[in-house]
PDB file of C-alpha atoms in Angstrom:
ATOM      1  CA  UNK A   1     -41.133   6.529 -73.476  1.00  0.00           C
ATOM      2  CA  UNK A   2     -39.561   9.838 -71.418  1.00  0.00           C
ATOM      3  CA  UNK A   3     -36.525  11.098 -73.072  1.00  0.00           C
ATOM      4  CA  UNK A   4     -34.776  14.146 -72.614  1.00  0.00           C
ATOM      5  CA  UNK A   5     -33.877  16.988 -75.369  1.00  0.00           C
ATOM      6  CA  UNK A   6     -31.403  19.211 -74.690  1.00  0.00           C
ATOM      7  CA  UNK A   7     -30.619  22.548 -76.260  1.00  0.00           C
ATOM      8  CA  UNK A   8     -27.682  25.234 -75.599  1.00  0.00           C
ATOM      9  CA  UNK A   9     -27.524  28.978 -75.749  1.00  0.00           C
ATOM     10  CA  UNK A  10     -25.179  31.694 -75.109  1.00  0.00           C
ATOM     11  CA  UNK A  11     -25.582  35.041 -73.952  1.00  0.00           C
ATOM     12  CA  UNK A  12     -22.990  37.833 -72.656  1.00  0.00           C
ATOM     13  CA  UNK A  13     -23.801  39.786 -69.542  1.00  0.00           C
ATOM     14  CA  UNK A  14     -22.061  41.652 -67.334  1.00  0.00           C
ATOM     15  CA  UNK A  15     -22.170  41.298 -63.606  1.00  0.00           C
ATOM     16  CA  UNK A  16     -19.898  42.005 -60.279  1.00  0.00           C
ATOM     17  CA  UNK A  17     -20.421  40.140 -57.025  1.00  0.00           C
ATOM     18  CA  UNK A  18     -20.871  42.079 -54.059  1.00  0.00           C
ATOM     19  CA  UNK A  19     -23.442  41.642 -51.199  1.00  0.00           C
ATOM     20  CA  UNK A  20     -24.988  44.435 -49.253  1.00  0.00           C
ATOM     21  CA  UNK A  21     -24.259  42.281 -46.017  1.00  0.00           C
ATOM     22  CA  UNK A  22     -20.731  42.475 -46.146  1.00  0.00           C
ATOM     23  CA  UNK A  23     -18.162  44.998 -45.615  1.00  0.00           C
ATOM     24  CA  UNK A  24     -16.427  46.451 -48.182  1.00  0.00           C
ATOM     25  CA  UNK A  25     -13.434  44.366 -46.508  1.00  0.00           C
ATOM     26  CA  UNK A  26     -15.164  41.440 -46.859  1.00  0.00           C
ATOM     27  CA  UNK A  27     -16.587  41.669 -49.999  1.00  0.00           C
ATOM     28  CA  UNK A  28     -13.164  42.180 -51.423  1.00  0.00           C
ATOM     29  CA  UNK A  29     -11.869  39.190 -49.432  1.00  0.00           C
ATOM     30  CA  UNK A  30     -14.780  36.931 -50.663  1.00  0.00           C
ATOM     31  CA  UNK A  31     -14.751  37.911 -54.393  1.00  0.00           C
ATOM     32  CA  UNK A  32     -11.446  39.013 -55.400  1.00  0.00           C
ATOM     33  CA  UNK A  33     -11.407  40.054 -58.721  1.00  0.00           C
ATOM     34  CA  UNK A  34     -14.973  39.646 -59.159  1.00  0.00           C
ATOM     35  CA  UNK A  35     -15.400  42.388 -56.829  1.00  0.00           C
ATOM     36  CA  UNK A  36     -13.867  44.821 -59.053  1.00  0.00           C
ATOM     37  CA  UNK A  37     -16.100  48.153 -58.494  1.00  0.00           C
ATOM     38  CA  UNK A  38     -17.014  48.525 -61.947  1.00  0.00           C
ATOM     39  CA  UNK A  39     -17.817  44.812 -62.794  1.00  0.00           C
ATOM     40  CA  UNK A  40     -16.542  42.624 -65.873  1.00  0.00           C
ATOM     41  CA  UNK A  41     -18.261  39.656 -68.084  1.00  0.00           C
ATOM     42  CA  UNK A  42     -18.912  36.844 -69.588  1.00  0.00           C
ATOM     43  CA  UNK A  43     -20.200  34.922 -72.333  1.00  0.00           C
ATOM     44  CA  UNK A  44     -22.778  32.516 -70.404  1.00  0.00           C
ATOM     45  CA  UNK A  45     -24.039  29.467 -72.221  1.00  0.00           C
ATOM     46  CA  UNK A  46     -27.276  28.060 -70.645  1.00  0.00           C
ATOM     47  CA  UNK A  47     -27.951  24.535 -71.339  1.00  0.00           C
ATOM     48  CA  UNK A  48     -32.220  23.494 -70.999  1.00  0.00           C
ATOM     49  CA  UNK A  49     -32.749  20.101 -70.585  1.00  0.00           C
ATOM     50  CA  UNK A  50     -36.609  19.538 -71.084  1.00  0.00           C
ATOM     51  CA  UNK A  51     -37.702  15.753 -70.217  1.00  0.00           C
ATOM     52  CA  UNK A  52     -41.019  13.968 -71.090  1.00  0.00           C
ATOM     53  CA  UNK A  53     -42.888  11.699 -73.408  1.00  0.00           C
ATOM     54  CA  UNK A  54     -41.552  10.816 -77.251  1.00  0.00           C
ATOM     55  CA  UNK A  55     -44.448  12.169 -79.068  1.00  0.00           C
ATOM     56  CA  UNK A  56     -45.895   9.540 -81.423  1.00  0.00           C
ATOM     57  CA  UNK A  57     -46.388  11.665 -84.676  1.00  0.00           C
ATOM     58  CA  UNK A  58     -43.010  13.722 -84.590  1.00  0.00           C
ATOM     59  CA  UNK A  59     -40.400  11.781 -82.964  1.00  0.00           C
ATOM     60  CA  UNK A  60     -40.111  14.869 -80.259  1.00  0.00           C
ATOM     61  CA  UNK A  61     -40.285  15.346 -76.940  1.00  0.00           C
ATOM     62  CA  UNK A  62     -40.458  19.182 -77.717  1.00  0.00           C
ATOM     63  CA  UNK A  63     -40.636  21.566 -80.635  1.00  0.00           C
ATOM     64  CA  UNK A  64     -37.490  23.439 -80.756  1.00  0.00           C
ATOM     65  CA  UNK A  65     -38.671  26.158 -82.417  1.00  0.00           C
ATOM     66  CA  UNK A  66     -41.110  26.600 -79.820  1.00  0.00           C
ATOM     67  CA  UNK A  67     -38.655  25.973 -77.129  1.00  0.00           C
ATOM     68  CA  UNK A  68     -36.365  28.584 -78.657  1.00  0.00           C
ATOM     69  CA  UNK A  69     -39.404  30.900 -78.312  1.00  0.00           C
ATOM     70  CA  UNK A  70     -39.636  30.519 -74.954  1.00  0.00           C
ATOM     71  CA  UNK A  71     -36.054  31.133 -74.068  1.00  0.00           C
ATOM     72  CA  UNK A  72     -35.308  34.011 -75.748  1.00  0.00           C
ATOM     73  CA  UNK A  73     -38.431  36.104 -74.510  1.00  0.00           C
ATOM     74  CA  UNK A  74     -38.528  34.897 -70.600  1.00  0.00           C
ATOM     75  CA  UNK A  75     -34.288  34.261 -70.484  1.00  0.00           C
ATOM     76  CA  UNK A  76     -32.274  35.898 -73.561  1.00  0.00           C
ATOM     77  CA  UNK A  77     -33.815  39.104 -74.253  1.00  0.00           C
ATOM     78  CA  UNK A  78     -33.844  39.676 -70.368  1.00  0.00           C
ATOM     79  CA  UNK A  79     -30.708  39.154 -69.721  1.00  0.00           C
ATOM     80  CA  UNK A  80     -28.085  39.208 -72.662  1.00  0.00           C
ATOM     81  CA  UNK A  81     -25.924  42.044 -73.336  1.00  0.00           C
ATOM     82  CA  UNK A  82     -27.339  43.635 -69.544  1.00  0.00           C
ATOM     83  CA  UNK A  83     -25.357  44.389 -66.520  1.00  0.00           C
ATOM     84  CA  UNK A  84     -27.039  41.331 -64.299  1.00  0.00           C
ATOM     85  CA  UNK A  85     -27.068  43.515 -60.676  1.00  0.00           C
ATOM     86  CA  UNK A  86     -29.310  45.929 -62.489  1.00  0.00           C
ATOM     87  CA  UNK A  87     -32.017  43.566 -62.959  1.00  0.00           C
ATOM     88  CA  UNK A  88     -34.787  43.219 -60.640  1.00  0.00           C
ATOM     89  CA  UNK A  89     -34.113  38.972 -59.724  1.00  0.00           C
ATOM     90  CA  UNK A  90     -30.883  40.865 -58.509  1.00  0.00           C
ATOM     91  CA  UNK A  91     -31.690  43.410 -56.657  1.00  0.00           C
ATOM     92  CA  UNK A  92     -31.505  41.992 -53.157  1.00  0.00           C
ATOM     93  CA  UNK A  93     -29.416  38.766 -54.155  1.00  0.00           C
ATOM     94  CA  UNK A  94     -25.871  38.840 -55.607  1.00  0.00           C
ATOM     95  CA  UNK A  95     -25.746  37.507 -59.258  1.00  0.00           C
ATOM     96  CA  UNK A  96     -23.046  34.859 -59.003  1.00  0.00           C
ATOM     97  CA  UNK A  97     -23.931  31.929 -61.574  1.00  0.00           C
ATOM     98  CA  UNK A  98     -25.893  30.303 -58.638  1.00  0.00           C
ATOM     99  CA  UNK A  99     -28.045  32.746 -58.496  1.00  0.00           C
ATOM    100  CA  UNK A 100     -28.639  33.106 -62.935  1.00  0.00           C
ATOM    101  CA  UNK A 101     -29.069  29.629 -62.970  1.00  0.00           C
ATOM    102  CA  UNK A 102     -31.843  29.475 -60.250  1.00  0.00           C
ATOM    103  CA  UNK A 103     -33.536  32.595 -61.943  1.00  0.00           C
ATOM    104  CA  UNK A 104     -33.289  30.744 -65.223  1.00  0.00           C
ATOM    105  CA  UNK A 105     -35.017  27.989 -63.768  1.00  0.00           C
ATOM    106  CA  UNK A 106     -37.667  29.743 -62.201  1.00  0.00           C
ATOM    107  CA  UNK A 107     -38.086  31.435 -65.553  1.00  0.00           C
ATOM    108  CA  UNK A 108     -38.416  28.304 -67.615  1.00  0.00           C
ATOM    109  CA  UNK A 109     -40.206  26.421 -65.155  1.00  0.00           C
ATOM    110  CA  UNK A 110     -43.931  27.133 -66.358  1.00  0.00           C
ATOM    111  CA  UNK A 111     -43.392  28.208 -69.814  1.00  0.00           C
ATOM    112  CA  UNK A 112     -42.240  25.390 -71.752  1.00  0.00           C
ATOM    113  CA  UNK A 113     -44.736  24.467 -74.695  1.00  0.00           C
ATOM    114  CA  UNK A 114     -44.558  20.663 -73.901  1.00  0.00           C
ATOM    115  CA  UNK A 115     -42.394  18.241 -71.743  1.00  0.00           C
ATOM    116  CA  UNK A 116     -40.844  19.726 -67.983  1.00  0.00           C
ATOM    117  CA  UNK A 117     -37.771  21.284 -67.407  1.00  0.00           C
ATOM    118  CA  UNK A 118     -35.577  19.092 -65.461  1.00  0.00           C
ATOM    119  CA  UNK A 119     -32.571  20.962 -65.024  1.00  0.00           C
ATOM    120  CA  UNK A 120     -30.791  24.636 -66.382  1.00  0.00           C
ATOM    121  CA  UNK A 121     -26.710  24.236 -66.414  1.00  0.00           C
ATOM    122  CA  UNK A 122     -25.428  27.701 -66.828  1.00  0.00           C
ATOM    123  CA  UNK A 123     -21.520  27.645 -67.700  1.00  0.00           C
ATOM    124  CA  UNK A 124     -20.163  31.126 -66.971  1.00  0.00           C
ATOM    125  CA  UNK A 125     -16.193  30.054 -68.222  1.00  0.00           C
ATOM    126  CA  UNK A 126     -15.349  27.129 -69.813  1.00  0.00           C
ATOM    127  CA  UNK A 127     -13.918  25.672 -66.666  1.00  0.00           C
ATOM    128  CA  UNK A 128     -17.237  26.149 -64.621  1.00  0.00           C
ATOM    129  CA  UNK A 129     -20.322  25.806 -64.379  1.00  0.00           C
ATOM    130  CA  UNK A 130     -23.761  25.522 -62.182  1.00  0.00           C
ATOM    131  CA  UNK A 131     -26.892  22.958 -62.162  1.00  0.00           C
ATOM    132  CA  UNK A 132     -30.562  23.609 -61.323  1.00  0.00           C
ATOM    133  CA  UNK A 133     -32.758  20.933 -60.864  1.00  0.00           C
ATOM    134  CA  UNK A 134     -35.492  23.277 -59.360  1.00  0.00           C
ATOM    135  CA  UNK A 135     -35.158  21.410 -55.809  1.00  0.00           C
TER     136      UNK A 135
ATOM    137  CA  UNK B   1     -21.194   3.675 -58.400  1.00  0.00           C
ATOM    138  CA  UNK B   2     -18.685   5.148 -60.297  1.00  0.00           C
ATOM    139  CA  UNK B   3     -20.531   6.562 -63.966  1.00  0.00           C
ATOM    140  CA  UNK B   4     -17.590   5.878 -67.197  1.00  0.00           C
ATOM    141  CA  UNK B   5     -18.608   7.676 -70.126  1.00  0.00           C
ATOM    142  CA  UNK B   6     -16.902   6.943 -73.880  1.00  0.00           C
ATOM    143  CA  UNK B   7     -17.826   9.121 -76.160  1.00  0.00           C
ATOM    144  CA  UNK B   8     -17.666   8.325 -80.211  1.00  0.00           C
ATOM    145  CA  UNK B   9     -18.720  10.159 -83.469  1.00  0.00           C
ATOM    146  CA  UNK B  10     -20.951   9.438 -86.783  1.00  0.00           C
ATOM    147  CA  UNK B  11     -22.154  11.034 -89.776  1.00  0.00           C
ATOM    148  CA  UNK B  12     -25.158   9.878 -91.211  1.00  0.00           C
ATOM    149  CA  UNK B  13     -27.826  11.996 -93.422  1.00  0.00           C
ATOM    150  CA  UNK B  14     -32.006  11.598 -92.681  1.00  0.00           C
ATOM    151  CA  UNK B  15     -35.021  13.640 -93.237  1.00  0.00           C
ATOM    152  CA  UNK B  16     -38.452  14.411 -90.831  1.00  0.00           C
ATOM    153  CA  UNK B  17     -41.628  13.014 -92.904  1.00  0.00           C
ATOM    154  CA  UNK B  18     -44.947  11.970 -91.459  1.00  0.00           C
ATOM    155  CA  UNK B  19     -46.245  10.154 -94.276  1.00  0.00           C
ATOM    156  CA  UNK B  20     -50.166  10.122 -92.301  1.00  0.00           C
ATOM    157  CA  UNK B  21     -49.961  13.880 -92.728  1.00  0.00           C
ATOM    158  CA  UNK B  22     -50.442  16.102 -95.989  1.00  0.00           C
ATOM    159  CA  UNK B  23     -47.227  17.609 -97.384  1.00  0.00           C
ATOM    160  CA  UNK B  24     -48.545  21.214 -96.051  1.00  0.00           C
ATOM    161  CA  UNK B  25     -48.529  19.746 -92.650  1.00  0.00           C
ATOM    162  CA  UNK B  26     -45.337  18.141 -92.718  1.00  0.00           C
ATOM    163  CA  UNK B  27     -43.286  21.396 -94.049  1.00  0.00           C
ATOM    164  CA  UNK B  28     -45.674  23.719 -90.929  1.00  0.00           C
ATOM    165  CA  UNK B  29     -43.925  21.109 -88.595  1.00  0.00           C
ATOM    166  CA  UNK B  30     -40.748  20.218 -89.500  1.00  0.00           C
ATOM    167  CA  UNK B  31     -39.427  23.009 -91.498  1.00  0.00           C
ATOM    168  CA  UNK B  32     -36.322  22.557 -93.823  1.00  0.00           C
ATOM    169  CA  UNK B  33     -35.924  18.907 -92.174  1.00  0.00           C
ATOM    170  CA  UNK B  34     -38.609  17.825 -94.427  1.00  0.00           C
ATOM    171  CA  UNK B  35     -36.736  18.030 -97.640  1.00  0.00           C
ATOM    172  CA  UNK B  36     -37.284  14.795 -98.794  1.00  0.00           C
ATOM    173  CA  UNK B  37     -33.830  14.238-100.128  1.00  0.00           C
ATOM    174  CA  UNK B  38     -32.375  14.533 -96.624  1.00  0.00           C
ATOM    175  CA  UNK B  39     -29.718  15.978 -94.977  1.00  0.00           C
ATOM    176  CA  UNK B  40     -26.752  15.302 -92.779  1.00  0.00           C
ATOM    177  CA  UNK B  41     -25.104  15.786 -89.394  1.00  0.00           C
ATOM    178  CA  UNK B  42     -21.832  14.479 -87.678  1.00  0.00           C
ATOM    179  CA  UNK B  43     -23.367  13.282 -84.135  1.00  0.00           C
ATOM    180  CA  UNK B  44     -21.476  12.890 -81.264  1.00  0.00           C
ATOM    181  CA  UNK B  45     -22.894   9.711 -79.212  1.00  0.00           C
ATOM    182  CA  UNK B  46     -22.000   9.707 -75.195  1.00  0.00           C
ATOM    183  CA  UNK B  47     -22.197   6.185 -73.622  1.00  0.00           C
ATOM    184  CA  UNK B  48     -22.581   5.823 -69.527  1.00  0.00           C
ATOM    185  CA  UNK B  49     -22.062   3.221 -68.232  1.00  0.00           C
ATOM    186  CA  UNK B  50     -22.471   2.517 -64.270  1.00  0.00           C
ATOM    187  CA  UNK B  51     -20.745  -0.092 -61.638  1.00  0.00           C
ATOM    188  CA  UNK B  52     -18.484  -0.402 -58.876  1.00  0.00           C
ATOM    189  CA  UNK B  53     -14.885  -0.603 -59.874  1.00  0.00           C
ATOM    190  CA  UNK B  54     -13.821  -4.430 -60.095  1.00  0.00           C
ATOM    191  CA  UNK B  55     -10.969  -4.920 -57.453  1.00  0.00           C
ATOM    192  CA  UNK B  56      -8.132  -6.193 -59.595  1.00  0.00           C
ATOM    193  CA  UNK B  57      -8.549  -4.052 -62.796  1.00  0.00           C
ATOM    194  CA  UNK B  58      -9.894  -0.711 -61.095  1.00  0.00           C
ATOM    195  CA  UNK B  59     -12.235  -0.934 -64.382  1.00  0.00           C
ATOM    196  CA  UNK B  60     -16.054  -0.285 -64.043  1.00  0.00           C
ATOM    197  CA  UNK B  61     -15.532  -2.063 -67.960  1.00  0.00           C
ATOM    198  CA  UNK B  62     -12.587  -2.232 -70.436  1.00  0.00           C
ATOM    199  CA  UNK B  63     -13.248   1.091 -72.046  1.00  0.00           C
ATOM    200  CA  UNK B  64     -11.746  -0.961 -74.809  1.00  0.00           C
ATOM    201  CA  UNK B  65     -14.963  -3.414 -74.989  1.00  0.00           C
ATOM    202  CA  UNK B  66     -16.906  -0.729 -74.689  1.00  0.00           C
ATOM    203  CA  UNK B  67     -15.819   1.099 -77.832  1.00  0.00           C
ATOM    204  CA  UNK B  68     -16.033  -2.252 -79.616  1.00  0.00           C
ATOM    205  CA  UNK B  69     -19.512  -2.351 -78.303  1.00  0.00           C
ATOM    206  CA  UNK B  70     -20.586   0.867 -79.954  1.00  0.00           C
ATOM    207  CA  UNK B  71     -18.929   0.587 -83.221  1.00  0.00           C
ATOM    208  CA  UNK B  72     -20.102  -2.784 -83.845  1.00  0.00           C
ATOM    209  CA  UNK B  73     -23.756  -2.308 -82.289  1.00  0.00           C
ATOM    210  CA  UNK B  74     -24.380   1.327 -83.131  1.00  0.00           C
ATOM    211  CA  UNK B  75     -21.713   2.819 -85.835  1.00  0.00           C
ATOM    212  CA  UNK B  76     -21.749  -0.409 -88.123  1.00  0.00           C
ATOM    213  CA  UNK B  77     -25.608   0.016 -88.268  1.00  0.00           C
ATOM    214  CA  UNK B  78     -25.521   4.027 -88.848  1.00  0.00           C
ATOM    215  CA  UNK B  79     -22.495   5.612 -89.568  1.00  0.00           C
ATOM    216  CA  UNK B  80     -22.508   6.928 -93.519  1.00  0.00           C
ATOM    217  CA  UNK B  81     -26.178   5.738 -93.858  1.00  0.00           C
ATOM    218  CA  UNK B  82     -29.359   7.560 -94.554  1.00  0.00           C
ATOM    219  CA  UNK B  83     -31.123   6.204 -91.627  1.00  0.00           C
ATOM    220  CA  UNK B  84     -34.371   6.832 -92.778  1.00  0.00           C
ATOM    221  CA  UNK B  85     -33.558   4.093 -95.523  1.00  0.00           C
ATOM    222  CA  UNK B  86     -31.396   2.042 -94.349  1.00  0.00           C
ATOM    223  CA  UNK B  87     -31.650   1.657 -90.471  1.00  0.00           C
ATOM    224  CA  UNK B  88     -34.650  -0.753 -89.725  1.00  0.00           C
ATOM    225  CA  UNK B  89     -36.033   0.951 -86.588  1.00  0.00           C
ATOM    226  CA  UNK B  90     -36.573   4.295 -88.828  1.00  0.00           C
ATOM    227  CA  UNK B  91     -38.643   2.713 -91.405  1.00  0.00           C
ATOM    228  CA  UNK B  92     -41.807   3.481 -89.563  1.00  0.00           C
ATOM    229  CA  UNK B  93     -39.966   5.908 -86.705  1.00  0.00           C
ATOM    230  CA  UNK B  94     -39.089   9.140 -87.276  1.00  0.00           C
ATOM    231  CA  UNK B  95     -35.385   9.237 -86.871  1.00  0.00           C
ATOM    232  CA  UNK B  96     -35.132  12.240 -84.584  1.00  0.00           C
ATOM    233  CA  UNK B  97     -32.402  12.978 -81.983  1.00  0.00           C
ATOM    234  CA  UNK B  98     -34.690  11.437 -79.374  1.00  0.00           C
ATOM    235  CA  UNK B  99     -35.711   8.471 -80.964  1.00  0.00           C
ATOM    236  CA  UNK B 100     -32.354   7.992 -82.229  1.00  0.00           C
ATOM    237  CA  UNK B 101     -31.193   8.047 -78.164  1.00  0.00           C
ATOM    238  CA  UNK B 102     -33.962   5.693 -77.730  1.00  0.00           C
ATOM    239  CA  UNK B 103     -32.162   3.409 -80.346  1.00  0.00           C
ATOM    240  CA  UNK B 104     -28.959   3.333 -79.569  1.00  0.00           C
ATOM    241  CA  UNK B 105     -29.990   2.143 -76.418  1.00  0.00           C
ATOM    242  CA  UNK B 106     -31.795  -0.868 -77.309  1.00  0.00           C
ATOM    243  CA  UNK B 107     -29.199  -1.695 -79.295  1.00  0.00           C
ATOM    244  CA  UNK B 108     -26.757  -1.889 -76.830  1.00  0.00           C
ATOM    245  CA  UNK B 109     -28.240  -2.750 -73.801  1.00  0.00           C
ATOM    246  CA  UNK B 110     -28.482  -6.237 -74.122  1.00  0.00           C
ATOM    247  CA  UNK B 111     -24.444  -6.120 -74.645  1.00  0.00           C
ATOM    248  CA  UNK B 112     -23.873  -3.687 -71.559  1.00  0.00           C
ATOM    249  CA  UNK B 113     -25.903  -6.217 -69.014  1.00  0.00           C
ATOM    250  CA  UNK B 114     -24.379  -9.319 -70.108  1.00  0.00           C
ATOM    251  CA  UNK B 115     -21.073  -7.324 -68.825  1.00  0.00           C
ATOM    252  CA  UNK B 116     -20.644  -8.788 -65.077  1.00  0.00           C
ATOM    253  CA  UNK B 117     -21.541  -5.817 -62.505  1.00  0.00           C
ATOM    254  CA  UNK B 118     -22.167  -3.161 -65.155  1.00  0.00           C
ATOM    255  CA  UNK B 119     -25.405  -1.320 -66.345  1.00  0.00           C
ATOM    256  CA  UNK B 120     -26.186   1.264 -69.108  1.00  0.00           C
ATOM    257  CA  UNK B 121     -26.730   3.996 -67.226  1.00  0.00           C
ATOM    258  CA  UNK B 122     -27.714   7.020 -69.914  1.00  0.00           C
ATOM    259  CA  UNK B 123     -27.364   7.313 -73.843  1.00  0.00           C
ATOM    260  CA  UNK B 124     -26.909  11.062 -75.246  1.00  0.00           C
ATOM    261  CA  UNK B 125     -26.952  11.547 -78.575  1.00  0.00           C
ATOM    262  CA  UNK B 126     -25.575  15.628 -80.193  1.00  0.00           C
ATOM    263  CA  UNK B 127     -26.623  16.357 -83.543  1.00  0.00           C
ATOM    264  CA  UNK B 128     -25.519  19.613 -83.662  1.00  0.00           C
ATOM    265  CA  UNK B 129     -22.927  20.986 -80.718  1.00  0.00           C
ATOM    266  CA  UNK B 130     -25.950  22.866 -79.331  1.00  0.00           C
ATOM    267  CA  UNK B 131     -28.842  20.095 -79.588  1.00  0.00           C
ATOM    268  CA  UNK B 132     -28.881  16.818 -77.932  1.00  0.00           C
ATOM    269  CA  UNK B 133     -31.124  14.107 -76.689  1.00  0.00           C
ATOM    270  CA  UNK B 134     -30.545  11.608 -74.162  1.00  0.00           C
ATOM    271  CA  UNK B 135     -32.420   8.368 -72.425  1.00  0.00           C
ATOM    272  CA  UNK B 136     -32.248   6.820 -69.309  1.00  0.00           C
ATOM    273  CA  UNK B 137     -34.094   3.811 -69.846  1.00  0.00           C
ATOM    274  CA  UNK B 138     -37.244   5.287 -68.742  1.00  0.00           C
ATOM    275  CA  UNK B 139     -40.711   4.035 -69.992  1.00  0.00           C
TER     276      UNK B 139
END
C-alpha cells in the first residue's frame, strides 16, 4: 500500500531579493524590505514528503536515518547558515522561497534511498510558506 | 469540494521488532526503537474529510460527529495502550507511523462513507512534531 512519510528540518540562511532585470527603482518597489542592500534572514524549515510502498519487513516507506543522510549532504550543509544569493542555484535567479523550494526539489529528486519525493514545503516565517511538487 | 480537517491527540508507547530477523539485525535497523520494553510518543492524528457543503447546515460534516468518530474508532482503541500488545492490527504489523496511518484509516472509513455526501479524504498521523505519515487510501 503507498503511504507517505514526512519529515521536517530547519535551517537559517540569509538571503535579499533583488533581480538583475530590474532597476534599482523597481527592485525597491517590488521587494520592500526584502530589498534591503545588505540582506536579512530566516530560520527556514523544509518539510520532505517521500511517498511509496509500506515495506513488508519494517513497517516503512523509508529509512529515516537514511533520509536524514540525504538531506543534510545535498540540502542542509549547502545551504544553512549561508547567504543564499552567493550560491551557485542563485546566481542568475533571485532566491525568494520559490526559488529554495524548487532547488530543494531538484536536489532531493534523485537521491532518496527508497520511495519518491512528492513534494518539498519550505516555510520561510511562520505565516508563509511554498510547495514543490516537481511539476 | 471543500477538504475539513479535525485534528486530535494520543499517547500511546510501542517498540520496532521483526521477530523473522536475529536480534543483531533488528538493533542495525531500528536503532533505540527496538528496546523491547517500548517507548512512548504523544501523536497528533489529522482527519480530512472531503464533500460539498450541505445547503442548510453549510457543514461538509458535524465536526462534532466527526470527533466522536475518532475518539470512539481510533482513541478508544489506542490512546494509553502499548499498541504492540494491545492493538490487534500490530500483533503481526509493525506499528510504525505509516502503518499506524494505514490503520486509522481502516478504522474509520467505513464510519466516514456511511456519512451522506462525505469521503475520507487523507489520514496523517505526527509522532514527533517533525515526523509524520499520512495515507490517502492508495493501494
Amino acid at each position: 500500500m503507498r503511504a507517505y512519510f514526512g519529515r521536517r528540518y530547519m535551517l537559517s540562511a540569509s538571503h535579499r531579493l533583488h533581480s538583475k532585470a530590474l532597476t534599482e527603482e523597481e527592485n525597491r518597489a517590488t521587494y520592500g524590505k526584502c530589498n534591503n542592500p545588505h540582506g536579512h534572514g530566516h530560520n527556514y524549515v523544509v518539510e520532505v514528503l517521500v511517498g511509496g510502498a509500506v515495506d513488508a519487513e519494517t513497517g516503512m516507506v523509508v529509512n529515516l536515518v537514511a533520509l536524514d543522510q540525504a538531506v543534510r549532504t545535498r540540502v542542509l550543509d549547502r545551504f544553512d547558515h549561508m547567504n543564499l544569493n552567493l550560491d551557485p542555484r542563485f546566481s542568475d535567479r533571485v532566491p525568494t522561497t520559490e526559488n529554495l523550494c524548487r532547488a530543494v526539489y531538484d536536489l532531493l529528486k534523485n537521491a532518496l534511498p527508497a520511495g519518491e519525493l512528492e513534494h518539498v514545503r519550505v516555510e520561510e516565517t511562520e505565516n508563509n510558506f511554498f510547495e514543490c511538487y516537481g511539476e | 469540494m471543500i477538504f475539513l480537517t479535525r485534528r486530535a491527540t494520543f499517547s500511546a508507547s510501542h517498540y520496532y521488532w521483526n521477530p523473522a530477523w536475529t536480534e543483531e539485525k533488528n538493533r542495525e535497523v531500528f536503532g533505540r526503537c527496538a528496546n523491547r520494553n517500548g517507548h512512548g510518543h504523544n501523536y497528533t492524528l489529522e482527519v480530512t474529510v472531503a464533500g460539498e457543503p450541505d445547503p442548510v447546515t453549510g457543514f461538509v460534516v458535524d465536526l462534532k460527529w466527526l470527533r466522536d468518530l475518532i475518539e470512539r474508532e481510533v482513541l478508544e482503541a489506542w490512546d494509553h495502550r502499548h499498541l504492540n500488545l494491545e492493538a490487534p492490527e500490530f500483533a503481526e504489523t509493525m506499528p510504525t507511523t505509516e502503518n499506524l496511518a494505514i490503520a486509522a484509516w481502516k478504522r474509520m472509513e467505513p464510519g466516514v462513507a456511511a456519512a451522506a455526501g462525505a469521503q475520507l479524504s487523507r489520514v496523517r498521523i505526527y509522532e514527533t512534531p517533525e515526523i509524520f505519515a499520512e495515507y490517502r487510501g492508495q493501494a
